[in-house]
Amino acid sequence: MAKTKVTLGIDIGGTNTVFGLVTKDGECLHQSGVLTLADKPAGDLFNRLFEKFHTIFDPVKDQYELCGAGIGAPNTNYYTGQIVSPPNFNWKTENLTELLKKYIDLPVAVTNDANAAALGEKMFGNGRGLKNFIEITLGTGLGSGIVVNDEILYGSDGFAGELGHITAIPDGRICGCGKKGCLETYASATGITRTVYELLSESSCKSKLRSVSFADLTSKMIYEMAKDGDEIALKAFDRTAKILGRALADAVAVFSPEAFILFGGLANAGDLLLKPTKKYMEENLLQVFKNKVKILQSGLEASDVAIIGAAALIWNEI
Amino acid sequence: MAKTKVTLGIDIGGTNTVFGLVTKDGECLHQSGVLTLADKPAGDLFNRLFEKFHTIFDPVKDQYELCGAGIGAPNTNYYTGQIVSPPNFNWKTENLTELLKKYIDLPVAVTNDANAAALGEKMFGNGRGLKNFIEITLGTGLGSGIVVNDEILYGSDGFAGELGHITAIPDGRICGCGKKGCLETYASATGITRTVYELLSESSCKSKLRSVSFADLTSKMIYEMAKDGDEIALKAFDRTAKILGRALADAVAVFSPEAFILFGGLANAGDLLLKPTKKYMEENLLQVFKNKVKILQSGLEASDVAIIGAAALIWNEI
C-alpha cells in the first residue's frame, strides 16, 4: 500500500504547544500537544514534544511518509531559524531549526505564527488562488502575514509583516512592545476590552458591562452582549472597526492586495466586526482602490490553523 | 564601430515632459523636453514629443541602437500601461503603452514616477546591491517606490506603493486625494509650508517667515531660513521629521527594508531633515529593527533621475 505523504506541523504558543501530521490536501491527522512550560529551556519542550510524537507516530508510521517539519512560533526568523527573545518565554535566542534537526533528520523550517497562518490559508483556505493578500490574526495581539506575488513577505531580516505595530493613534495606548498607539492596542481581543473601558468612562449609559471587571472581561463576552444589543458593546465593535478599517485602507494604499483574511478570536464575531470594518476601510481608500478589496473570514478550522500553517511551510518548499 | 545600446526615458510631469537616451551604465545623453500642455489631449503631447525626439535623434542615430522606451508619469499602471485620471491633467484614462507603440515599435513600459525613481536608484544609484529598500520622493507630494526582493511592489492591480496616502494623523489635514491626514500633507514640500503656517499660528515668536505669504513660501526658503537659525523654520523641519520618522518606522515594521532613499526638493535639505527623521524613526522602531535601517539621500542627479528611472524600466526587462 502506498504511504500517505505528510509533514509535521508544530505550533509553539505561550501556554500550549500543539502538533499534527498534515497531508498535502491540508488534512490534519493525529493532532496532539504538550504544555509549553515556557519557563524551562527550549530543549525540555522538545524532549517532551518528541516523546509524545513518537508515542503517537511510531505505531502508525508504516502508513505515512514523513517529509519534513515546520514550526510556527512568536518572534521567529524564517531566514535564520531563530526564535529571538519571545515575550512570555524564559528563552533567549534559540536556533529552532538546529534544535529540530536533532530530533528529525528531514527538511525543517520555522516562521512566526501569523506567517504560518497566511501560508496555511494560501495553500488550504480562502487564500487559494490569491497572489496578493494579507492574513490578519486577531488574538491577544494583532499578527499579520503578508503575501506579495505568491510569497510571504519576510523583508531584509525575516521580521517583516508586523502590521500590529504600526501607529494607529499617535501617542495613543501603551503597547507591550514599548511603543504607543500601536494598532494591536485597539484591534485585538485585548484592544476591544480596553475600548469597552474607554467607552464606559466616556459615557454614563447603562450597560451590563459596568458590572464586569477588566480582568474578567473577554472579547467573547463583548460579542455576546453586542448581539443582545448592549450599547457599549456595539460601540466597542464600531470603534474597533473604525481603527482597523482605516489601518486596512493604509495597507491597501501600500500593498494593493486582493483581500484581507481575518482569523482568530475577535474575527469570530463575523459581520459584527467585518461589516463596519469594510465600511470604514472603503471610506478611507484612495479612489483607485474603492470596491476592489475583499475582507474575508478564514477558511480554516480554528483548532487546526496553526498546525496546518506550520506544516504548510514544508509543503510550500517541496 | 559598434553602436551604443540606449533606451529612451520619458518623464511626463504636470508642466514639463523631459526625455533622454540612457546607456546601460545609467548615463543620460541628449536630454531635452517639451511643454506637457496638460489641457490638450495626450496625442498632442506625443506628436510634439516625438517631433523633437527625431530632430535630436535622427542626426546621431548611426551611433546608437535604441532598445525600447519607458515612461514615468503620475497615476500610471505598470500592468495595463494606462494612465488613470492624472490630477492636473485634462486626460481621462489613456493607454500610454499603446500610444507609445504608434511612435516607436520597440519594447515599451510605463510606471509611476516614484517607481521609476526607485528602479533608477536600484540600477544606477544608492539602491545598487539592495534587495529591499524604499525610495521616497519628497516633492509637491510624497511618492514611494517599494522594492521587495529585488522587484518593484506593484500589488494586485499595479497601484501599490502609495505611502504618501497612509494616515499620518487621524482626521488631520485635508489632502488633495479627498482623505484627511495623509502623510504627504505633512511630509512634502507643500506639507512643510503648511507646517510653517501651523507653527506661526501656534506661537508668537519672531520669524522672518511672518512676512512671507503662503502663496510665495517655498520649501527652499524654509531651508535657507532654518540654516540662518530661524526658530519657526527649524521647528518646521523638526515637526516634519517627527511625522515622517514615525511613518518610516511603520514602514519598517511592515517591510523590514535595508534602507530608505530620499529624493526630491525637500530631501535636498540634507541633514536638516535626515538627522531628525532618523532620530524619530529610531524612537518608533520595534526593538528588533533598531539601528539596522539606513536613511540615505539619492545617489542620482536630480535633473536626470526621472528620465533614468523611466529608461531603467526597459533596462530592467532586457
XYZ file of C-alpha atoms in Angstrom:
636
model
C 0.000 0.000 0.000
C 1.319 3.440 -0.925
C 2.254 5.517 2.083
C 0.487 8.851 2.619
C 2.907 11.767 2.450
C 2.635 14.031 5.484
C 4.553 16.894 7.061
C 4.711 17.565 10.789
C 3.300 20.922 11.848
C 4.206 22.291 15.282
C 2.771 25.433 16.830
C 4.572 26.741 19.902
C 2.376 29.023 21.986
C 2.967 30.675 25.325
C 0.904 28.018 27.144
C 0.412 25.067 24.802
C 2.422 23.512 22.031
C 0.344 21.551 19.559
C 1.313 19.363 16.637
C -0.139 17.111 13.987
C 0.507 15.422 10.671
C -0.748 17.344 7.671
C -1.434 15.830 4.271
C -0.828 17.686 1.027
C -4.563 18.415 0.932
C -4.357 20.208 4.278
C -5.951 17.476 6.361
C -4.679 17.489 9.938
C -4.214 13.998 11.426
C -3.203 12.679 14.860
C -3.345 16.119 16.450
C -1.899 16.285 19.953
C 0.028 18.591 22.238
C 2.104 19.210 25.345
C 2.389 22.084 27.779
C 5.000 24.573 26.612
C 6.319 25.290 30.138
C 7.997 28.390 28.802
C 9.969 28.989 31.994
C 12.103 25.906 31.210
C 14.726 25.671 28.437
C 13.655 25.032 24.840
C 15.350 21.614 24.901
C 12.982 20.488 27.654
C 9.966 21.293 25.477
C 11.463 19.469 22.511
C 12.226 16.370 24.588
C 8.649 16.130 25.830
C 7.233 17.054 22.427
C 9.079 14.322 20.534
C 8.462 11.733 23.248
C 4.749 12.326 22.737
C 5.166 12.469 18.976
C 6.812 9.039 18.889
C 4.157 7.575 21.160
C 1.599 8.601 18.569
C 3.544 8.266 15.339
C 5.560 5.060 15.815
C 2.550 2.703 15.927
C 1.242 4.117 12.633
C 4.443 5.013 10.865
C 4.064 2.309 8.218
C 1.093 4.260 6.859
C 2.978 7.534 6.384
C 5.970 9.013 4.652
C 7.099 11.947 6.800
C 8.554 14.648 4.540
C 9.649 17.352 6.972
C 8.636 19.502 9.915
C 7.612 23.149 10.222
C 7.306 25.267 13.352
C 5.173 28.330 13.909
C 6.156 30.397 16.950
C 6.297 34.037 18.045
C 9.334 36.203 17.157
C 10.869 33.672 14.829
C 13.011 34.361 11.818
C 12.440 32.307 8.677
C 15.912 33.078 7.330
C 17.970 32.174 10.396
C 15.686 29.597 12.015
C 15.972 31.505 15.254
C 13.419 32.458 17.866
C 14.509 35.810 19.330
C 13.595 36.723 22.932
C 9.939 35.663 22.634
C 7.689 37.588 25.048
C 6.449 35.451 27.968
C 9.146 32.830 27.363
C 12.202 32.335 29.537
C 14.232 31.718 26.367
C 16.857 33.948 24.872
C 17.778 33.484 21.216
C 17.435 29.814 20.258
C 18.057 28.262 16.879
C 14.879 26.244 16.451
C 15.808 24.663 13.130
C 19.075 23.321 14.565
C 17.244 22.067 17.638
C 14.578 20.440 15.486
C 17.210 18.734 13.320
C 18.388 16.826 16.406
C 15.029 15.116 16.603
C 14.052 14.786 12.976
C 16.567 14.464 10.147
C 14.392 15.912 7.397
C 13.751 19.365 5.860
C 12.738 21.771 8.617
C 11.630 25.411 8.690
C 10.257 27.959 11.141
C 8.250 31.132 10.810
C 6.085 33.280 13.008
C 2.528 32.208 13.715
C 0.866 34.838 11.529
C 3.046 33.982 8.533
C 2.261 30.316 9.110
C -1.460 31.112 9.174
C -1.115 33.062 5.904
C 0.683 30.165 4.283
C -1.924 27.675 5.516
C -4.649 29.967 4.194
C -2.907 30.253 0.846
C -2.465 26.523 0.399
C -5.638 25.209 2.002
C -8.024 28.063 2.921
C -9.548 31.237 1.497
C -6.197 32.432 0.182
C -6.174 29.756 -2.536
C -5.734 31.404 -5.910
C -4.826 34.800 -4.430
C -1.410 36.163 -5.378
C -1.579 39.177 -3.053
C -3.421 39.063 0.266
C -2.925 39.868 3.923
C -3.810 37.464 6.724
C -4.699 39.253 9.948
C -4.789 37.256 13.166
C -6.877 38.949 15.828
C -5.961 37.214 19.059
C -4.418 38.658 22.201
C -2.426 40.800 19.783
C -2.701 41.501 16.076
C -0.432 39.492 13.810
C -0.143 39.684 10.064
C 1.218 37.515 7.306
C 1.590 39.398 4.051
C 1.584 37.586 0.722
C 3.177 39.512 -2.135
C 3.291 37.901 -5.551
C 2.555 34.437 -4.122
C 5.263 34.675 -1.461
C 5.339 35.549 2.229
C 6.949 38.961 2.766
C 9.944 38.439 5.048
C 11.898 41.620 4.265
C 15.618 42.025 4.650
C 15.923 40.362 8.040
C 12.984 37.974 8.214
C 10.872 40.034 10.614
C 8.647 41.927 8.162
C 4.865 41.863 8.378
C 4.218 43.444 11.776
C 1.063 45.382 10.963
C 0.098 45.082 14.627
C 2.800 47.580 15.493
C 2.089 50.364 13.020
C 0.923 53.544 14.710
C -2.870 53.671 14.633
C -3.191 56.602 17.035
C -0.136 58.848 17.504
C 0.802 58.947 21.209
C -2.078 56.570 21.890
C -2.370 53.493 24.118
C 0.758 51.981 25.602
C 1.689 48.757 23.827
C 3.508 45.721 25.172
C 6.276 46.425 22.651
C 7.169 49.668 24.409
C 5.674 51.956 21.766
C 2.466 53.972 21.916
C -0.668 53.784 19.816
C 0.134 50.505 18.034
C -2.739 49.051 16.024
C -2.908 45.945 18.207
C -3.688 48.030 21.296
C -7.020 48.819 19.572
C -7.731 45.998 17.129
C -7.334 42.714 19.007
C -9.144 40.797 21.716
C -7.249 42.833 24.314
C -7.774 46.039 22.338
C -11.550 45.758 22.330
C -11.651 45.189 26.082
C -9.607 48.376 26.523
C -12.068 50.133 24.217
C -15.009 48.940 26.332
C -13.413 50.546 29.364
C -12.703 53.718 27.413
C -16.382 53.867 26.393
C -17.598 53.144 29.933
C -15.504 56.081 31.130
C -16.773 58.410 28.410
C -20.491 57.897 28.735
C -22.915 57.146 31.516
C -25.316 54.955 29.539
C -26.485 51.711 31.062
C -24.566 48.577 30.181
C -24.200 45.108 31.633
C -20.506 45.621 31.016
C -20.417 48.006 34.001
C -20.590 45.012 36.289
C -17.643 43.116 34.755
C -14.098 43.723 35.946
C -11.338 44.430 33.455
C -9.632 41.193 34.463
C -12.758 39.133 33.804
C -13.767 40.778 30.548
C -13.239 38.795 27.347
C -13.882 39.671 23.706
C -16.376 36.791 23.592
C -18.430 38.433 26.361
C -18.391 41.720 24.441
C -19.567 39.839 21.372
C -22.409 38.167 23.283
C -23.518 41.471 24.778
C -23.343 43.216 21.407
C -25.640 40.538 19.976
C -28.029 41.321 22.873
C -27.979 44.967 21.819
C -25.805 46.357 24.610
C -24.953 49.894 23.552
C -21.399 49.932 24.900
C -20.583 46.563 23.360
C -21.942 47.687 19.974
C -19.991 50.924 20.142
C -16.861 48.972 21.071
C -17.138 46.944 17.869
C -17.769 50.098 15.864
C -14.770 51.919 17.332
C -12.554 48.861 16.840
C -13.728 48.579 13.248
C -13.089 52.260 12.630
C -9.448 51.984 13.641
C -8.947 48.604 11.960
C -10.707 49.757 8.777
C -8.508 52.809 8.490
C -5.387 50.704 9.021
C -6.525 48.242 6.358
C -7.065 51.175 3.961
C -3.481 52.232 4.650
C -2.314 48.691 3.933
C -4.234 48.765 0.646
C -2.512 52.008 -0.399
C 0.813 50.320 0.184
C 0.191 46.703 -0.924
C -2.866 46.728 -3.198
C -3.926 43.258 -2.021
C -6.880 41.345 -3.443
C -8.208 40.597 0.037
C -7.696 40.627 3.774
C -8.409 37.377 5.551
C -9.254 37.727 9.224
C -8.623 34.930 11.661
C -8.724 34.434 15.418
C -10.991 35.040 18.401
C -12.154 38.529 17.520
C -12.688 37.615 13.846
C -15.236 35.033 15.007
C -17.573 37.959 15.728
C -18.241 37.774 11.968
C -20.349 40.543 10.446
C -20.457 42.443 13.721
C -16.793 43.248 13.072
C -16.413 42.639 9.327
C -19.261 44.856 8.076
C -18.217 48.056 9.868
C -14.534 47.319 9.172
C -15.348 47.095 5.459
C -17.354 50.335 5.677
C -14.548 52.265 7.372
C -11.935 50.770 5.071
C -13.900 51.915 1.995
C -14.278 55.415 3.480
C -10.503 55.656 3.787
C -9.468 54.120 0.474
C -7.926 56.100 -2.338
C -10.394 56.362 -5.223
C -8.460 53.903 -7.355
C -8.877 51.101 -4.787
C -12.551 51.555 -3.880
C -14.828 48.487 -4.088
C -11.969 46.230 -5.107
C -10.630 44.721 -1.891
C -12.443 41.935 -0.032
C -12.470 41.313 3.700
C -12.932 37.586 4.297
C -13.048 35.309 7.284
C -10.544 32.500 7.439
C -11.468 29.321 5.585
C -9.553 27.136 8.023
C -10.611 25.328 11.168
C -9.566 27.433 14.150
C -8.253 24.399 16.013
C -6.048 23.303 13.123
C -4.811 26.500 11.540
C -1.595 26.912 13.493
C -0.544 23.321 12.821
C -1.613 23.367 9.188
C 0.195 26.653 8.658
C 3.408 25.350 10.198
C 3.169 22.176 8.121
C 2.477 24.268 5.004
C 5.970 25.743 5.387
C 7.320 22.380 4.254
C 4.601 21.656 1.687
C 5.407 25.044 0.192
C 9.043 24.086 -0.252
C 8.745 20.532 -1.545
C 32.095 50.989 -34.987
C 29.831 49.220 -32.510
C 26.677 51.118 -31.758
C 25.979 52.163 -28.182
C 22.846 50.497 -26.809
C 20.417 53.018 -25.311
C 16.836 53.133 -24.072
C 14.593 56.184 -24.290
C 13.397 57.502 -20.932
C 10.412 59.865 -20.861
C 9.096 61.621 -17.772
C 5.679 63.218 -18.086
C 5.124 65.923 -15.484
C 2.267 68.334 -14.988
C 4.208 71.174 -16.607
C 7.179 69.697 -18.469
C 7.847 66.432 -20.224
C 11.521 65.551 -20.432
C 13.325 62.748 -22.242
C 16.778 61.428 -22.953
C 18.747 58.403 -24.084
C 20.113 56.289 -21.266
C 23.003 53.874 -21.570
C 23.190 50.608 -19.671
C 25.528 52.362 -17.219
C 22.871 54.953 -16.438
C 24.397 57.794 -18.402
C 21.776 60.221 -19.708
C 22.508 61.586 -23.193
C 20.791 64.144 -25.455
C 18.389 65.257 -22.746
C 15.602 67.517 -23.936
C 11.958 68.271 -23.332
C 8.681 69.848 -24.379
C 5.864 71.538 -22.529
C 3.267 68.990 -21.418
C 0.275 71.293 -22.094
C -1.855 69.005 -19.985
C -5.084 70.690 -21.024
C -4.694 69.235 -24.541
C -5.109 65.549 -25.497
C -2.315 63.056 -24.842
C -1.821 62.577 -28.602
C -0.869 66.226 -28.931
C 1.926 65.810 -26.391
C 3.201 62.661 -28.103
C 3.228 64.369 -31.530
C 5.308 67.255 -30.250
C 7.492 64.977 -28.134
C 8.457 62.664 -30.984
C 8.910 65.528 -33.417
C 11.519 66.919 -31.052
C 12.950 63.465 -30.403
C 13.549 62.879 -34.118
C 15.113 66.315 -34.541
C 17.656 65.298 -31.938
C 17.980 61.563 -32.555
C 17.933 61.262 -36.353
C 21.243 63.117 -36.953
C 23.045 60.824 -34.471
C 21.132 57.585 -34.910
C 24.029 55.779 -36.527
C 25.826 55.922 -33.174
C 23.039 54.227 -31.179
C 20.978 51.092 -31.037
C 17.638 52.097 -29.488
C 16.302 49.162 -27.446
C 12.987 50.441 -26.122
C 11.218 53.274 -24.329
C 9.960 53.705 -20.778
C 7.601 56.351 -19.422
C 7.324 57.630 -15.866
C 4.107 59.538 -15.150
C 1.627 60.072 -12.312
C -1.235 57.571 -11.748
C 0.076 55.019 -14.215
C -0.363 51.296 -14.085
C 2.587 49.090 -14.970
C 0.350 46.101 -15.726
C -2.126 47.771 -18.079
C 0.045 50.563 -19.458
C -2.693 53.038 -18.597
C -2.584 56.464 -17.037
C -5.772 56.865 -14.967
C -7.297 60.331 -14.439
C -3.992 62.009 -13.523
C -4.525 65.047 -11.274
C -3.939 68.385 -13.050
C -4.257 66.754 -16.489
C -7.222 67.146 -18.790
C -6.857 63.442 -19.686
C -9.164 60.610 -18.734
C -7.831 57.064 -18.894
C -5.256 56.757 -21.682
C -3.295 53.684 -22.685
C 0.206 55.109 -22.793
C 1.934 51.944 -23.986
C -0.427 51.667 -26.977
C 0.065 55.343 -27.735
C 3.828 54.983 -27.438
C 3.834 51.955 -29.753
C 2.494 54.197 -32.548
C 5.676 56.216 -32.413
C 8.274 53.624 -31.563
C 7.970 49.954 -32.488
C 10.130 48.561 -29.697
C 9.565 47.231 -26.155
C 7.736 49.884 -24.115
C 6.656 50.148 -20.472
C 5.166 52.721 -18.116
C 5.164 53.145 -14.352
C 4.554 55.943 -11.907
C 7.322 58.420 -11.261
C 8.225 57.151 -7.790
C 8.527 53.548 -9.003
C 10.690 54.790 -11.869
C 12.915 56.662 -9.408
C 13.228 53.505 -7.281
C 14.202 51.461 -10.298
C 16.738 54.070 -11.421
C 18.148 54.114 -7.898
C 18.364 50.337 -7.845
C 20.166 50.063 -11.167
C 22.341 53.170 -11.073
C 22.147 54.913 -7.665
C 22.290 54.202 -3.936
C 19.928 51.258 -4.268
C 22.569 49.176 -6.046
C 23.053 45.912 -4.181
C 19.950 46.409 -2.009
C 17.265 43.717 -2.274
C 14.735 45.536 -0.070
C 14.524 49.312 0.067
C 12.004 52.112 -0.201
C 12.513 55.176 -2.380
C 10.691 58.229 -1.047
C 10.243 61.218 -3.350
C 9.593 64.408 -1.425
C 8.286 66.881 -3.972
C 4.931 68.639 -4.110
C 3.571 65.363 -2.753
C 5.176 62.252 -1.281
C 5.683 59.338 -3.637
C 7.177 55.963 -2.882
C 8.633 53.102 -4.854
C 8.953 49.953 -2.791
C 11.475 47.278 -3.690
C 10.729 43.842 -2.242
C 13.123 41.020 -3.028
C 14.715 42.926 -5.901
C 11.383 43.802 -7.518
C 9.116 46.845 -7.537
C 5.969 46.166 -5.498
C 3.001 46.644 -7.826
C 0.349 44.701 -5.885
C -2.695 43.090 -7.396
C -3.687 45.985 -9.622
C -0.452 47.861 -10.288
C -1.146 50.794 -7.966
C 0.647 49.650 -4.807
C 3.290 51.768 -3.089
C 1.294 54.867 -2.121
C 2.954 55.608 1.223
C 2.055 59.274 0.711
C -1.571 58.399 1.387
C -1.298 56.406 4.584
C -2.913 58.157 7.536
C -0.236 60.019 9.481
C -2.654 61.966 11.675
C -6.214 60.619 12.030
C -8.707 63.304 10.932
C -5.745 65.562 10.151
C -5.054 67.888 7.241
C -7.221 67.710 4.138
C -5.380 66.006 1.289
C -5.774 66.515 -2.449
C -6.901 62.876 -2.678
C -10.038 63.644 -0.671
C -8.873 61.923 2.515
C -7.684 63.509 5.747
C -4.333 63.303 7.493
C -2.371 61.678 4.655
C 1.377 61.550 5.184
C 2.038 63.793 2.191
C 0.035 66.638 3.737
C 2.838 66.802 6.353
C 5.950 65.335 4.758
C 6.456 67.021 1.385
C 7.438 70.442 0.084
C 3.805 71.509 0.402
C 3.471 69.820 3.786
C 6.335 71.750 5.364
C 4.891 75.063 4.182
C 1.594 74.117 5.829
C 3.553 73.257 8.967
C 5.247 76.669 8.945
C 1.836 78.306 8.952
C 0.640 75.997 11.712
C 3.674 76.988 13.797
C 3.211 80.699 13.055
C -0.357 80.405 14.326
C 0.670 78.496 17.464
C 3.435 80.745 18.740
C 4.205 84.432 18.694
C 7.981 84.183 18.362
C 9.749 86.366 15.852
C 10.417 84.899 12.434
C 11.223 86.254 9.010
C 8.618 83.797 7.799
C 5.917 86.078 9.190
C 6.475 88.393 6.240
C 6.074 85.737 3.537
C 2.648 84.896 2.130
C 1.520 81.286 1.927
C 1.460 81.564 -1.873
C 5.074 82.770 -2.007
C 6.525 80.361 0.535
C 8.700 77.523 -0.791
C 10.449 74.671 0.988
C 13.762 76.103 -0.251
C 13.047 79.371 1.606
C 12.243 77.415 4.760
C 15.530 75.562 4.329
C 17.507 78.794 3.873
C 15.883 80.352 6.939
C 16.486 77.224 9.015
C 20.176 77.419 8.098
C 20.087 81.034 9.330
C 18.700 79.804 12.643
C 15.097 80.940 12.245
C 13.177 79.283 15.089
C 9.981 78.618 13.138
C 11.871 77.180 10.171
C 13.891 74.894 12.450
C 10.752 73.750 14.255
C 9.065 73.103 10.904
C 11.840 70.685 9.939
C 11.635 69.018 13.324
C 7.865 68.576 13.162
C 8.080 67.295 9.586
C 10.794 64.837 10.600
C 8.743 63.646 13.572
C 5.799 62.666 11.380
C 7.978 61.292 8.587
C 10.177 59.361 11.033
C 7.178 57.699 12.656
C 5.782 56.761 9.248
C 9.128 55.279 8.218
C 9.168 53.243 11.448
C 5.738 51.895 10.497
C 7.058 51.016 7.052
C 9.970 49.181 8.684
C 7.587 47.101 10.824
C 5.794 46.048 7.677
C 8.609 45.742 5.097
C 11.873 45.372 7.021
C 13.839 47.234 4.344
C 17.606 47.700 4.412
C 17.262 51.424 3.712
C 15.092 54.344 2.769
C 16.414 56.524 -0.021
C 15.068 60.067 -0.038
C 14.881 62.079 -3.203
C 13.416 65.413 -4.326
C 13.278 69.058 -3.300
C 12.749 68.572 0.412
C 15.363 65.791 0.617
C 17.942 68.323 -0.604
C 17.768 69.865 2.886
C 20.145 67.023 3.778
C 20.963 66.559 7.451
C 18.495 69.233 8.484
C 15.791 66.737 7.554
C 17.619 63.403 7.580
C 19.116 63.578 11.079
C 15.864 64.280 12.963
C 13.961 61.872 10.709
C 16.434 59.141 11.634
C 16.107 60.053 15.342
C 12.311 59.899 15.296
C 12.315 56.725 13.217
C 14.601 55.006 15.742
C 12.366 56.140 18.634
C 9.417 54.434 16.962
C 11.061 51.214 15.801
C 10.310 47.833 17.303
C 13.325 46.611 19.274
C 14.226 44.023 16.658
C 14.699 46.692 13.963
C 16.654 49.310 15.925
C 19.928 50.577 14.426
C 19.544 48.438 11.337
C 17.812 50.639 8.792
C 19.636 53.410 6.921
C 18.180 56.662 5.655
C 20.141 57.737 2.582
C 19.960 60.567 0.099
C 19.528 59.670 -3.535
C 22.684 58.838 -5.452
C 21.270 60.147 -8.707
C 21.456 63.558 -10.357
C 18.196 65.384 -9.631
C 17.932 66.608 -13.221
C 18.271 63.094 -14.671
C 16.524 60.804 -12.220
C 13.076 60.824 -13.766
C 14.468 60.050 -17.226
C 16.949 57.472 -15.971
C 14.236 55.782 -13.920
C 11.852 55.608 -16.866
C 14.634 54.237 -19.080
C 15.563 51.717 -16.358
C 12.120 50.142 -16.843
C 13.396 48.792 -20.156
C 16.944 48.047 -18.987
C 15.380 46.052 -16.189
C 13.470 43.903 -18.670
C 16.084 43.282 -21.352
